[in-house]
Amino acid sequence: MSLRTTHSGDNDTDYVEDVSPGSGALPPRAWYASSDADSLSLNGSWRFGLSATADAEDDSFAAEGFDAGHWAEVRVPGHWVLQGDWRLGAPIYTNHLYPFPVDPPRVPTENPTGDHLRVFDLPDGWPAEGGAVLRFDGVESCARVWLNGTDIGNFKGSRLAHEFAVGHLLKPSGNVLAVRVHQWSAGSYLEDQDQWWLPGIFRDVTLLHRPAGSALDFFVHASYDHLEGTGTLRVDSDVDGRVTVPELDIDVATGESVTVPVRPWTAETPRLYDGTLVTEGERVPLRIGFRTVVLADGLIKVNGKAILFKGVNRHEWHPEHGRALDLETMREDVLLMKRHNINAVRTSHYPPHPAFLDLCDEYGLWVIDECDLETHGFTEQGWRDNPVDDDRWTPALLDRASRMVERDKNHPSIVVWSLGNEAGTGRGLTAMAEWIRGRDRSRLIHYEGDWNCRDTDMYSRMYADHAEVERIGKGLDGGPARRRQLPFIQCEYGHAMGNGPGGLADYQRIFEAHDRIQGGFIWEWIDHGVKDERFGFAYGGDFGEELHDGNFVCDGLLFPDRTPSPGLVEYKKVIEPVRIEGDGTNGTVRVTNAYDFADLSHLEFEFSYQVDGFPTGAHWLTVPSLAPGESAEVKLPATAPDGQGEEVQWTVRALLAEDTSWAGRSHEVAWAQQTVTPRGPLPAATGARPAADSDRIALGPASFDARTGALRTIGTTEVTGLRLDVWRATTDNDDGASWQDGVRNGVEWRKLGLHRMQHRLDAVKLTDDALTVRTRVAPAAREVGLRTVYRWTSDGTRLRLTVSVAPEGDWTVPLPRLGIRLGLPASFGENVRWFGSGGEAYPDTRAAAKTLLWDTTVEDLQTPYVRPQENGARADVRWAEVGDLRIEGDPEFWFTARQWTTEQLDAARHLTDLTPGDTVWVNLDHGQQGMGSQSCGPGALPQYQLRVQPAEFSFVFSTVDD
């Protein structure tokens, strides 16, 4: 389609740049999915016309009889820039920079404006009596609405519900609903939330019949007394009625309190009671959860107990539909969270679709509900003109706060209201906090930017490093007296961008060691990659944006298609709610319940030994139904087998004993492993004598180039390019965030030239029992280097390589990796077996590295990060078989295999840039640099850094047939 033709005529667009929240909308009220009153979904196909500016069109499209047959069609809910053939505009991604000049409340003349048109009939049987309400659950960023030619109002607040009274305008058929949506408005200054800028009607549009005497607003108060075991229910309603809860024998008038014995609601035990609010004209289903949230003893307590958030930040995202999510996608998110031991969600940085909160109530997740507010771009000018400290904007801020609270106040899952995110400080935030406290004292208030805790009930930070979090936990952080008395949470940490985040286990140990620290929320849940034929998944800059922040929008624990990343698997292990410890040598293991509320009666425990990774049979452990915090020594049911030189381990798994609403029986909740008997030493692989002629050196099963000493074959297998390797395709965490002070390893590595190391041959020497090749590996233009000696020996059938590395010069940065790389025939990639960790792991991301026997293909060893980078390493590998070649390590090693070189991986910007070649490239690493989370947080901790120092390591090669 083309842009609409410009028409002349009266066109009032002052509302676009007005700092007010809009006009004509009804006061906010509680949202509920259904009642016995009639409703009509207006989702579906709408006619659509696009204009380049906000004021280039008249409003004739809103009149009855307008012919829109030549217009395009778009799907509602949806974003027009994600539909059609890209002639409807394109997505824009910025982290915090506004993609328009900062001149509040003014916006550019170039302001894509989409006119949406829907003609609808009322269903048969739609009541003639009563009124009707037209509800919009989400429109970005500003909308003006007409029904049957009548202008009924305009609004801002993209992620907030707005309703309009329209009963007097409806007719049985041919109703014309016209909505003009502007991409930019004054409201855009309040919605700078590190995400794609995506205009459109992206949430539901619904027509609701309002019978006489129907429910208007109501507030379900359902507290729990943990000392008495009772719940107190009171439902305040704008319209008198009665509240019934049959299971509890409750039948009371609205406004009347009743106290009865109940089972409380928690994220671990999400007990809901079905009730009904009955008014003269409507019956509204209620799902009631009894719980009490307080700040007591300097802690966030629910039902009398301090809780530990094991959370994630969740933007709404779908790779094809953007923020237009259907119910099943939202359910998939919740189920994935529950299955990965996550117990909390911060709705970054706006209230989610209300159906998501229904799911949190049902399945059990603590929720920090965050207001639709962020003005991060004003940091570029030292927060000058920041709307949250400008009284002219306060009505808009209060409108946003009230629309969040009123819409969501009846959800037991919500335990904290958040004022917004990265909006500096100011009087407007204080006004929001005061309004919320005046309306709802049953929850606490959060805002990370308030480091003095003037308006908040907790001290919140982003990306504080491990050492600072430890100081805070010990009360050594200083600061205002009020802050020192408050609990601490990391509202964002563990930046999950690309490979990583590293250091999660170290954070968790600190969280659990100090009562004051009540956990945190990983940034973030899902990569915001846009499905795109050119790139697989597109990120910032892929749509021609002049200003963008690249793949910083891909920083989630899920890939865009909702496949769990290794980071999510790691996080599941780190936060598992059962701790299993012990060396198994005394015949017992120690089991500890790390839940806040649940006992262990819902779990069963499976035990097995493995010999060289092969299970010998499973047994069941008898574990008592431990209460939260309790531990027990549990006797093992079998004697460890005699490994006869092979490695013996045990594994204990905590599994669901019965089906639940979120996972089936035998779903793994927690696990632990321990080596009982280590493997024996590798054979020396010596004794064979090398033989040489002018071109070739033969040693056992191998042949070498006589001039260079380069390995050519092992048995019949051709080997390419075996040599020391220190480079990896830098990760987002290696490269770090551009604004961060200190060393960013990826940048320093390239400055030093580690990606272009040169290999100098110094000597090739044959002795009676060995071939020794001496080299120096160093970058051009630098005096640092690595003296590297390759010593080859054989017992006739096995080939042993010992690599000795001695640094020269002043090395000021760690190495990316240290090991050898070699090439094998591409066909070998079809069959890979190894004994070691099953999933991707690096020094600070190996908590989830379960050691067993594994087999797969080289293709499946790759981790598909949206921006290609180092990936796929398997840790603690004792041996690996790639095709016909067997490799054993002394000591254990890191194993990586790819269908392309590291250099090709490093150069790629999208997965579609990578094409398998005719060689499988294998890395056998003695050491790897840790990941950290320096893409926004701290780098790898010192204990995970690969410092340059002398090293020696060995590999034994043989053919699988041997």
PDB file of N, CA, C and O in Angstrom, residues 265-318:
ATOM      1  N   TRP A 265      -2.532 -18.039  50.146  1.00  0.00           N
ATOM      2  CA  TRP A 265      -1.917 -17.990  48.814  1.00  0.00           C
ATOM      3  C   TRP A 265      -0.452 -17.628  48.973  1.00  0.00           C
ATOM      4  O   TRP A 265      -0.088 -16.663  49.657  1.00  0.00           O
ATOM      5  N   THR A 266       0.414 -18.391  48.330  1.00  0.00           N
ATOM      6  CA  THR A 266       1.819 -18.016  48.144  1.00  0.00           C
ATOM      7  C   THR A 266       2.219 -18.418  46.738  1.00  0.00           C
ATOM      8  O   THR A 266       1.504 -19.170  46.063  1.00  0.00           O
ATOM      9  N   ALA A 267       3.385 -17.961  46.306  1.00  0.00           N
ATOM     10  CA  ALA A 267       3.867 -18.351  44.985  1.00  0.00           C
ATOM     11  C   ALA A 267       4.159 -19.840  44.914  1.00  0.00           C
ATOM     12  O   ALA A 267       4.102 -20.437  43.837  1.00  0.00           O
ATOM     13  N   GLU A 268       4.478 -20.455  46.053  1.00  0.00           N
ATOM     14  CA  GLU A 268       4.756 -21.886  46.078  1.00  0.00           C
ATOM     15  C   GLU A 268       3.490 -22.717  46.249  1.00  0.00           C
ATOM     16  O   GLU A 268       3.426 -23.855  45.777  1.00  0.00           O
ATOM     17  N   THR A 269       2.512 -22.142  46.918  1.00  0.00           N
ATOM     18  CA  THR A 269       1.240 -22.828  47.179  1.00  0.00           C
ATOM     19  C   THR A 269       0.106 -21.882  46.807  1.00  0.00           C
ATOM     20  O   THR A 269      -0.542 -21.304  47.679  1.00  0.00           O
ATOM     21  N   PRO A 270      -0.154 -21.702  45.512  1.00  0.00           N
ATOM     22  CA  PRO A 270      -1.081 -20.664  45.055  1.00  0.00           C
ATOM     23  C   PRO A 270      -2.556 -21.068  45.205  1.00  0.00           C
ATOM     24  O   PRO A 270      -3.257 -21.303  44.216  1.00  0.00           O
ATOM     25  N   ARG A 271      -3.009 -21.118  46.430  1.00  0.00           N
ATOM     26  CA  ARG A 271      -4.388 -21.534  46.706  1.00  0.00           C
ATOM     27  C   ARG A 271      -5.349 -20.403  46.396  1.00  0.00           C
ATOM     28  O   ARG A 271      -5.264 -19.308  46.963  1.00  0.00           O
ATOM     29  N   LEU A 272      -6.266 -20.658  45.476  1.00  0.00           N
ATOM     30  CA  LEU A 272      -7.295 -19.691  45.106  1.00  0.00           C
ATOM     31  C   LEU A 272      -8.671 -20.247  45.451  1.00  0.00           C
ATOM     32  O   LEU A 272      -8.916 -21.451  45.306  1.00  0.00           O
ATOM     33  N   TYR A 273      -9.545 -19.368  45.875  1.00  0.00           N
ATOM     34  CA  TYR A 273     -10.934 -19.728  46.153  1.00  0.00           C
ATOM     35  C   TYR A 273     -11.833 -19.019  45.146  1.00  0.00           C
ATOM     36  O   TYR A 273     -11.693 -17.818  44.906  1.00  0.00           O
ATOM     37  N   ASP A 274     -12.729 -19.771  44.534  1.00  0.00           N
ATOM     38  CA  ASP A 274     -13.657 -19.198  43.565  1.00  0.00           C
ATOM     39  C   ASP A 274     -14.817 -18.537  44.280  1.00  0.00           C
ATOM     40  O   ASP A 274     -15.466 -19.144  45.148  1.00  0.00           O
ATOM     41  N   GLY A 275     -15.069 -17.305  43.902  1.00  0.00           N
ATOM     42  CA  GLY A 275     -16.189 -16.564  44.482  1.00  0.00           C
ATOM     43  C   GLY A 275     -16.943 -15.816  43.400  1.00  0.00           C
ATOM     44  O   GLY A 275     -16.589 -15.881  42.216  1.00  0.00           O
ATOM     45  N   THR A 276     -17.964 -15.108  43.802  1.00  0.00           N
ATOM     46  CA  THR A 276     -18.764 -14.323  42.861  1.00  0.00           C
ATOM     47  C   THR A 276     -19.189 -13.023  43.523  1.00  0.00           C
ATOM     48  O   THR A 276     -19.644 -13.020  44.677  1.00  0.00           O
ATOM     49  N   LEU A 277     -19.030 -11.943  42.799  1.00  0.00           N
ATOM     50  CA  LEU A 277     -19.608 -10.664  43.193  1.00  0.00           C
ATOM     51  C   LEU A 277     -20.927 -10.522  42.449  1.00  0.00           C
ATOM     52  O   LEU A 277     -20.946 -10.546  41.210  1.00  0.00           O
ATOM     53  N   VAL A 278     -22.015 -10.406  43.206  1.00  0.00           N
ATOM     54  CA  VAL A 278     -23.348 -10.340  42.606  1.00  0.00           C
ATOM     55  C   VAL A 278     -23.934  -8.962  42.884  1.00  0.00           C
ATOM     56  O   VAL A 278     -24.146  -8.582  44.046  1.00  0.00           O
ATOM     57  N   THR A 279     -24.150  -8.203  41.816  1.00  0.00           N
ATOM     58  CA  THR A 279     -24.863  -6.938  41.946  1.00  0.00           C
ATOM     59  C   THR A 279     -26.226  -7.089  41.269  1.00  0.00           C
ATOM     60  O   THR A 279     -26.548  -8.151  40.714  1.00  0.00           O
ATOM     61  N   GLU A 280     -26.997  -6.047  41.286  1.00  0.00           N
ATOM     62  CA  GLU A 280     -28.354  -6.107  40.707  1.00  0.00           C
ATOM     63  C   GLU A 280     -28.315  -6.512  39.238  1.00  0.00           C
ATOM     64  O   GLU A 280     -29.181  -7.262  38.771  1.00  0.00           O
ATOM     65  N   GLY A 281     -27.269  -6.061  38.525  1.00  0.00           N
ATOM     66  CA  GLY A 281     -27.281  -6.309  37.081  1.00  0.00           C
ATOM     67  C   GLY A 281     -26.187  -7.207  36.562  1.00  0.00           C
ATOM     68  O   GLY A 281     -26.109  -7.429  35.348  1.00  0.00           O
ATOM     69  N   GLU A 282     -25.324  -7.768  37.436  1.00  0.00           N
ATOM     70  CA  GLU A 282     -24.173  -8.498  36.911  1.00  0.00           C
ATOM     71  C   GLU A 282     -23.630  -9.470  37.949  1.00  0.00           C
ATOM     72  O   GLU A 282     -23.704  -9.231  39.156  1.00  0.00           O
ATOM     73  N   ARG A 283     -23.097 -10.572  37.454  1.00  0.00           N
ATOM     74  CA  ARG A 283     -22.383 -11.535  38.287  1.00  0.00           C
ATOM     75  C   ARG A 283     -20.939 -11.609  37.776  1.00  0.00           C
ATOM     76  O   ARG A 283     -20.698 -11.934  36.612  1.00  0.00           O
ATOM     77  N   VAL A 284     -19.993 -11.290  38.649  1.00  0.00           N
ATOM     78  CA  VAL A 284     -18.581 -11.231  38.269  1.00  0.00           C
ATOM     79  C   VAL A 284     -17.820 -12.327  39.014  1.00  0.00           C
ATOM     80  O   VAL A 284     -17.802 -12.347  40.245  1.00  0.00           O
ATOM     81  N   PRO A 285     -17.193 -13.263  38.303  1.00  0.00           N
ATOM     82  CA  PRO A 285     -16.386 -14.291  38.975  1.00  0.00           C
ATOM     83  C   PRO A 285     -15.178 -13.658  39.665  1.00  0.00           C
ATOM     84  O   PRO A 285     -14.548 -12.736  39.135  1.00  0.00           O
ATOM     85  N   LEU A 286     -14.856 -14.182  40.838  1.00  0.00           N
ATOM     86  CA  LEU A 286     -13.689 -13.743  41.591  1.00  0.00           C
ATOM     87  C   LEU A 286     -12.780 -14.942  41.838  1.00  0.00           C
ATOM     88  O   LEU A 286     -13.260 -16.052  42.060  1.00  0.00           O
ATOM     89  N   ARG A 287     -11.488 -14.701  41.806  1.00  0.00           N
ATOM     90  CA  ARG A 287     -10.513 -15.716  42.224  1.00  0.00           C
ATOM     91  C   ARG A 287      -9.728 -15.094  43.366  1.00  0.00           C
ATOM     92  O   ARG A 287      -8.931 -14.169  43.166  1.00  0.00           O
ATOM     93  N   ILE A 288      -9.942 -15.597  44.544  1.00  0.00           N
ATOM     94  CA  ILE A 288      -9.498 -14.936  45.762  1.00  0.00           C
ATOM     95  C   ILE A 288      -8.331 -15.694  46.371  1.00  0.00           C
ATOM     96  O   ILE A 288      -8.407 -16.909  46.592  1.00  0.00           O
ATOM     97  N   GLY A 289      -7.266 -14.985  46.629  1.00  0.00           N
ATOM     98  CA  GLY A 289      -6.117 -15.549  47.318  1.00  0.00           C
ATOM     99  C   GLY A 289      -5.853 -14.756  48.583  1.00  0.00           C
ATOM    100  O   GLY A 289      -5.706 -13.529  48.550  1.00  0.00           O
ATOM    101  N   PHE A 290      -5.800 -15.448  49.707  1.00  0.00           N
ATOM    102  CA  PHE A 290      -5.602 -14.784  50.994  1.00  0.00           C
ATOM    103  C   PHE A 290      -4.101 -14.704  51.291  1.00  0.00           C
ATOM    104  O   PHE A 290      -3.426 -15.733  51.390  1.00  0.00           O
ATOM    105  N   ARG A 291      -3.603 -13.507  51.435  1.00  0.00           N
ATOM    106  CA  ARG A 291      -2.199 -13.328  51.805  1.00  0.00           C
ATOM    107  C   ARG A 291      -2.002 -11.903  52.322  1.00  0.00           C
ATOM    108  O   ARG A 291      -2.730 -10.979  51.980  1.00  0.00           O
ATOM    109  N   THR A 292      -0.995 -11.751  53.164  1.00  0.00           N
ATOM    110  CA  THR A 292      -0.681 -10.459  53.771  1.00  0.00           C
ATOM    111  C   THR A 292       0.773 -10.124  53.507  1.00  0.00           C
ATOM    112  O   THR A 292       1.661 -10.940  53.761  1.00  0.00           O
ATOM    113  N   VAL A 293       0.996  -8.927  52.984  1.00  0.00           N
ATOM    114  CA  VAL A 293       2.339  -8.446  52.681  1.00  0.00           C
ATOM    115  C   VAL A 293       2.651  -7.280  53.607  1.00  0.00           C
ATOM    116  O   VAL A 293       1.880  -6.322  53.678  1.00  0.00           O
ATOM    117  N   VAL A 294       3.776  -7.365  54.316  1.00  0.00           N
ATOM    118  CA  VAL A 294       4.163  -6.289  55.230  1.00  0.00           C
ATOM    119  C   VAL A 294       5.667  -6.073  55.155  1.00  0.00           C
ATOM    120  O   VAL A 294       6.420  -6.953  54.722  1.00  0.00           O
ATOM    121  N   LEU A 295       6.080  -4.906  55.606  1.00  0.00           N
ATOM    122  CA  LEU A 295       7.478  -4.627  55.869  1.00  0.00           C
ATOM    123  C   LEU A 295       7.649  -4.717  57.383  1.00  0.00           C
ATOM    124  O   LEU A 295       7.119  -3.880  58.128  1.00  0.00           O
ATOM    125  N   ALA A 296       8.341  -5.734  57.847  1.00  0.00           N
ATOM    126  CA  ALA A 296       8.495  -5.973  59.276  1.00  0.00           C
ATOM    127  C   ALA A 296       9.908  -6.457  59.563  1.00  0.00           C
ATOM    128  O   ALA A 296      10.451  -7.269  58.799  1.00  0.00           O
ATOM    129  N   ASP A 297      10.487  -5.958  60.633  1.00  0.00           N
ATOM    130  CA  ASP A 297      11.847  -6.347  61.024  1.00  0.00           C
ATOM    131  C   ASP A 297      12.840  -6.078  59.906  1.00  0.00           C
ATOM    132  O   ASP A 297      13.834  -6.801  59.738  1.00  0.00           O
ATOM    133  N   GLY A 298      12.568  -5.052  59.134  1.00  0.00           N
ATOM    134  CA  GLY A 298      13.453  -4.705  58.032  1.00  0.00           C
ATOM    135  C   GLY A 298      13.399  -5.651  56.859  1.00  0.00           C
ATOM    136  O   GLY A 298      14.311  -5.659  56.022  1.00  0.00           O
ATOM    137  N   LEU A 299      12.330  -6.440  56.744  1.00  0.00           N
ATOM    138  CA  LEU A 299      12.225  -7.451  55.703  1.00  0.00           C
ATOM    139  C   LEU A 299      10.860  -7.401  55.026  1.00  0.00           C
ATOM    140  O   LEU A 299       9.866  -7.003  55.644  1.00  0.00           O
ATOM    141  N   ILE A 300      10.827  -7.840  53.777  1.00  0.00           N
ATOM    142  CA  ILE A 300       9.564  -8.052  53.075  1.00  0.00           C
ATOM    143  C   ILE A 300       9.029  -9.401  53.536  1.00  0.00           C
ATOM    144  O   ILE A 300       9.665 -10.437  53.311  1.00  0.00           O
ATOM    145  N   LYS A 301       7.873  -9.393  54.176  1.00  0.00           N
ATOM    146  CA  LYS A 301       7.300 -10.637  54.683  1.00  0.00           C
ATOM    147  C   LYS A 301       5.922 -10.858  54.074  1.00  0.00           C
ATOM    148  O   LYS A 301       5.122  -9.930  53.955  1.00  0.00           O
ATOM    149  N   VAL A 302       5.679 -12.093  53.706  1.00  0.00           N
ATOM    150  CA  VAL A 302       4.365 -12.517  53.237  1.00  0.00           C
ATOM    151  C   VAL A 302       3.876 -13.596  54.190  1.00  0.00           C
ATOM    152  O   VAL A 302       4.601 -14.578  54.449  1.00  0.00           O
ATOM    153  N   ASN A 303       2.704 -13.395  54.727  1.00  0.00           N
ATOM    154  CA  ASN A 303       2.122 -14.361  55.672  1.00  0.00           C
ATOM    155  C   ASN A 303       3.086 -14.673  56.813  1.00  0.00           C
ATOM    156  O   ASN A 303       3.238 -15.811  57.248  1.00  0.00           O
ATOM    157  N   GLY A 304       3.789 -13.640  57.255  1.00  0.00           N
ATOM    158  CA  GLY A 304       4.658 -13.763  58.415  1.00  0.00           C
ATOM    159  C   GLY A 304       6.057 -14.252  58.128  1.00  0.00           C
ATOM    160  O   GLY A 304       6.868 -14.346  59.055  1.00  0.00           O
ATOM    161  N   LYS A 305       6.388 -14.564  56.876  1.00  0.00           N
ATOM    162  CA  LYS A 305       7.709 -15.106  56.554  1.00  0.00           C
ATOM    163  C   LYS A 305       8.406 -14.225  55.524  1.00  0.00           C
ATOM    164  O   LYS A 305       7.785 -13.759  54.552  1.00  0.00           O
ATOM    165  N   ALA A 306       9.706 -14.032  55.735  1.00  0.00           N
ATOM    166  CA  ALA A 306      10.503 -13.337  54.734  1.00  0.00           C
ATOM    167  C   ALA A 306      10.611 -14.198  53.481  1.00  0.00           C
ATOM    168  O   ALA A 306      10.743 -15.423  53.567  1.00  0.00           O
ATOM    169  N   ILE A 307      10.552 -13.575  52.326  1.00  0.00           N
ATOM    170  CA  ILE A 307      10.618 -14.312  51.067  1.00  0.00           C
ATOM    171  C   ILE A 307      11.907 -13.960  50.332  1.00  0.00           C
ATOM    172  O   ILE A 307      12.520 -12.912  50.567  1.00  0.00           O
ATOM    173  N   LEU A 308      12.325 -14.845  49.456  1.00  0.00           N
ATOM    174  CA  LEU A 308      13.511 -14.645  48.630  1.00  0.00           C
ATOM    175  C   LEU A 308      13.076 -14.684  47.174  1.00  0.00           C
ATOM    176  O   LEU A 308      12.627 -15.714  46.674  1.00  0.00           O
ATOM    177  N   PHE A 309      13.198 -13.524  46.508  1.00  0.00           N
ATOM    178  CA  PHE A 309      12.824 -13.450  45.098  1.00  0.00           C
ATOM    179  C   PHE A 309      13.871 -14.168  44.250  1.00  0.00           C
ATOM    180  O   PHE A 309      15.063 -13.867  44.319  1.00  0.00           O
ATOM    181  N   LYS A 310      13.423 -15.116  43.458  1.00  0.00           N
ATOM    182  CA  LYS A 310      14.251 -15.781  42.453  1.00  0.00           C
ATOM    183  C   LYS A 310      13.603 -15.466  41.115  1.00  0.00           C
ATOM    184  O   LYS A 310      12.897 -16.276  40.526  1.00  0.00           O
ATOM    185  N   GLY A 311      13.847 -14.235  40.669  1.00  0.00           N
ATOM    186  CA  GLY A 311      12.970 -13.672  39.660  1.00  0.00           C
ATOM    187  C   GLY A 311      13.609 -13.340  38.334  1.00  0.00           C
ATOM    188  O   GLY A 311      14.815 -13.468  38.118  1.00  0.00           O
ATOM    189  N   VAL A 312      12.738 -12.895  37.428  1.00  0.00           N
ATOM    190  CA  VAL A 312      13.145 -12.406  36.115  1.00  0.00           C
ATOM    191  C   VAL A 312      12.384 -11.122  35.816  1.00  0.00           C
ATOM    192  O   VAL A 312      11.277 -10.895  36.314  1.00  0.00           O
ATOM    193  N   ASN A 313      13.001 -10.294  35.006  1.00  0.00           N
ATOM    194  CA  ASN A 313      12.309  -9.157  34.413  1.00  0.00           C
ATOM    195  C   ASN A 313      11.686  -9.620  33.103  1.00  0.00           C
ATOM    196  O   ASN A 313      12.350 -10.276  32.304  1.00  0.00           O
ATOM    197  N   ARG A 314      10.439  -9.269  32.893  1.00  0.00           N
ATOM    198  CA  ARG A 314       9.749  -9.748  31.701  1.00  0.00           C
ATOM    199  C   ARG A 314       9.155  -8.600  30.899  1.00  0.00           C
ATOM    200  O   ARG A 314       8.217  -7.937  31.329  1.00  0.00           O
ATOM    201  N   HIS A 315       9.750  -8.343  29.752  1.00  0.00           N
ATOM    202  CA  HIS A 315       9.064  -7.592  28.698  1.00  0.00           C
ATOM    203  C   HIS A 315       8.095  -8.544  28.008  1.00  0.00           C
ATOM    204  O   HIS A 315       8.321  -9.757  27.938  1.00  0.00           O
ATOM    205  N   GLU A 316       7.040  -8.014  27.464  1.00  0.00           N
ATOM    206  CA  GLU A 316       6.159  -8.807  26.613  1.00  0.00           C
ATOM    207  C   GLU A 316       6.789  -8.889  25.221  1.00  0.00           C
ATOM    208  O   GLU A 316       7.152  -7.865  24.643  1.00  0.00           O
ATOM    209  N   TRP A 317       6.901 -10.130  24.697  1.00  0.00           N
ATOM    210  CA  TRP A 317       7.513 -10.230  23.378  1.00  0.00           C
ATOM    211  C   TRP A 317       7.096 -11.496  22.663  1.00  0.00           C
ATOM    212  O   TRP A 317       7.007 -12.572  23.244  1.00  0.00           O
ATOM    213  N   HIS A 318       6.862 -11.332  21.363  1.00  0.00           N
ATOM    214  CA  HIS A 318       6.674 -12.432  20.432  1.00  0.00           C
ATOM    215  C   HIS A 318       7.441 -12.067  19.169  1.00  0.00           C
ATOM    216  O   HIS A 318       7.350 -10.919  18.694  1.00  0.00           O
TER     217      HIS A 318
END
